[in-house]
C-alpha positions as CSV (number, residue, x, y, z in Angstrom):
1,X,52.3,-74.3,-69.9
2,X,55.1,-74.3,-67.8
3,X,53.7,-76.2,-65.0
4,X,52.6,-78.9,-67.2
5,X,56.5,-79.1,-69.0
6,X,57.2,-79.8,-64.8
7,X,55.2,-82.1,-64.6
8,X,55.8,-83.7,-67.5
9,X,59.0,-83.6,-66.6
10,X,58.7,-85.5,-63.1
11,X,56.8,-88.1,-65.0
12,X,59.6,-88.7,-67.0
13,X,62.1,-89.2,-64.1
14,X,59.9,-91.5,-62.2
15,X,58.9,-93.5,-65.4
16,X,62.8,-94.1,-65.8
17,X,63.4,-95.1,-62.5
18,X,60.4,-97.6,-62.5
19,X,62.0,-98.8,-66.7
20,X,65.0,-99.5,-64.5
21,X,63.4,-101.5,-62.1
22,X,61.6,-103.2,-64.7
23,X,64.8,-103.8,-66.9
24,X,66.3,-105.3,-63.5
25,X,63.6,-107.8,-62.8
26,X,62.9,-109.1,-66.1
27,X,66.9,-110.0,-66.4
28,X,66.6,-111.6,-63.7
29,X,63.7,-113.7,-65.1
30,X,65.7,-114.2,-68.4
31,X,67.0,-117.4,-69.3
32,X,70.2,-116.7,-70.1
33,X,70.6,-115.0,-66.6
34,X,74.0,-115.7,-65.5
35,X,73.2,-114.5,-62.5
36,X,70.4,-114.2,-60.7
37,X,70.9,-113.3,-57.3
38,X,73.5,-110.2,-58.9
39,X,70.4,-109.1,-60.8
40,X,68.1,-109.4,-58.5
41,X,70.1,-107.5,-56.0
42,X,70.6,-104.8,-58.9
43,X,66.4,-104.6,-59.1
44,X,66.7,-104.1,-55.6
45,X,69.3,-101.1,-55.6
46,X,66.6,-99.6,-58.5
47,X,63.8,-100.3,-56.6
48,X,65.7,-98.3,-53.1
49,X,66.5,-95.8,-55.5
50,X,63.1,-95.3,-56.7
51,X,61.4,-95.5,-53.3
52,X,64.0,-93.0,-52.0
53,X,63.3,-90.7,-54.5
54,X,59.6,-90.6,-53.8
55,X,60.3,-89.7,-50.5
56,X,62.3,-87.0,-51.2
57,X,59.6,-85.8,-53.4
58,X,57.1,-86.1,-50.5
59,X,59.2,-84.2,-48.3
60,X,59.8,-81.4,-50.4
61,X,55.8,-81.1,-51.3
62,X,56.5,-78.1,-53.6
63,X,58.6,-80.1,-56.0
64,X,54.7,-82.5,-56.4
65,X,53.3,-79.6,-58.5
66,X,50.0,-80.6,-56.9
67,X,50.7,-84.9,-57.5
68,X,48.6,-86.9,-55.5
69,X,50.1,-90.1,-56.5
70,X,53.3,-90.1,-54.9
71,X,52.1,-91.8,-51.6
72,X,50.4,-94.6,-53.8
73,X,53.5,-94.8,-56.2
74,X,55.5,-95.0,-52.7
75,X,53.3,-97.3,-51.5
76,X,54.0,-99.4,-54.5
77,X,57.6,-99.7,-54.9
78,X,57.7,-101.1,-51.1
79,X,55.3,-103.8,-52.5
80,X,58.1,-104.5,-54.9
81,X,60.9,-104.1,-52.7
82,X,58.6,-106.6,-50.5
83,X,58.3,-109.2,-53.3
84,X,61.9,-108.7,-54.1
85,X,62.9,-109.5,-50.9
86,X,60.9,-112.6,-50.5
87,X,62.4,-114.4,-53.5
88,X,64.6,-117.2,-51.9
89,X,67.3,-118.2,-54.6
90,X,68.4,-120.9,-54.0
91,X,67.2,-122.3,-50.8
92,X,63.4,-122.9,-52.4
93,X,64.3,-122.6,-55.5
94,X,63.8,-119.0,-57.6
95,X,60.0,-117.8,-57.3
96,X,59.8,-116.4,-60.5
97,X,56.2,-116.1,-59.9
98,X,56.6,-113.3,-57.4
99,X,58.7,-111.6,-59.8
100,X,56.2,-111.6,-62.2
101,X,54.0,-109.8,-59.8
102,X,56.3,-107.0,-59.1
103,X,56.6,-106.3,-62.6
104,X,52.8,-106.4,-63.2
105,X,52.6,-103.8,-60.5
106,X,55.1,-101.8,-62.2
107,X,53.7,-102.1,-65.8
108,X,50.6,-100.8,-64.5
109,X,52.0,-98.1,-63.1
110,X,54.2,-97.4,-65.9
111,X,50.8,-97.2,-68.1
112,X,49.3,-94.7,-65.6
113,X,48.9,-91.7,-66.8
């Protein structure tokens, strides 16, 4: 049982990185967003945060209790950090469409078991 508490456990850290991301980016969406380009840059700090921690994760290979998902879940957040980065505020106008992506990706990881 132990090594499924782990587990369990790094689920739960990842999932609250990727909630934070999440939170980020749909405030940023919001209408009563103040300021987008400050929350988008926040959803871009979470999303670096998030990627950096799977790296550390896949360095350290004895902290993946035998996860195979951290190179796709890495893989992932530098799709987001992609679509983050290719929102131009204000120059074209915010592309809240590619937002919406980025948080489809992360919804469905999110519901991943």
């Amino acid at each position: 049982m132990p090594e499924a508490s782990a587990s369990s456990a790094a689920d739960t850290a990842l999932n609250q990185f990727v909630d934070e991301v999440l939170e980020k980016l749909r405030l940023s969406l919001s209408e009563g967003s103040k300021s987008i380009e400050q929350d988008l840059r926040g959803a871009q700090i979470a999303c670096t945060q998030y990627r950096d921690e799977l790296i550390r994760r896949l360095r350290k290979r004895a902290d993946n209790d035998g996860r195979t998902d951290i190179p796709e879940r890495l893989d992932e957040a530098n799709i987001v950090l992609s679509l983050i980065a290719t929102v131009e505020y204000p120059l074209q106008g915010f592309r809240t469409r590619t937002l919406e992506d980025a948080i489809k990706l992360l919804e469905s990881r999110r519901n991943r078991p």
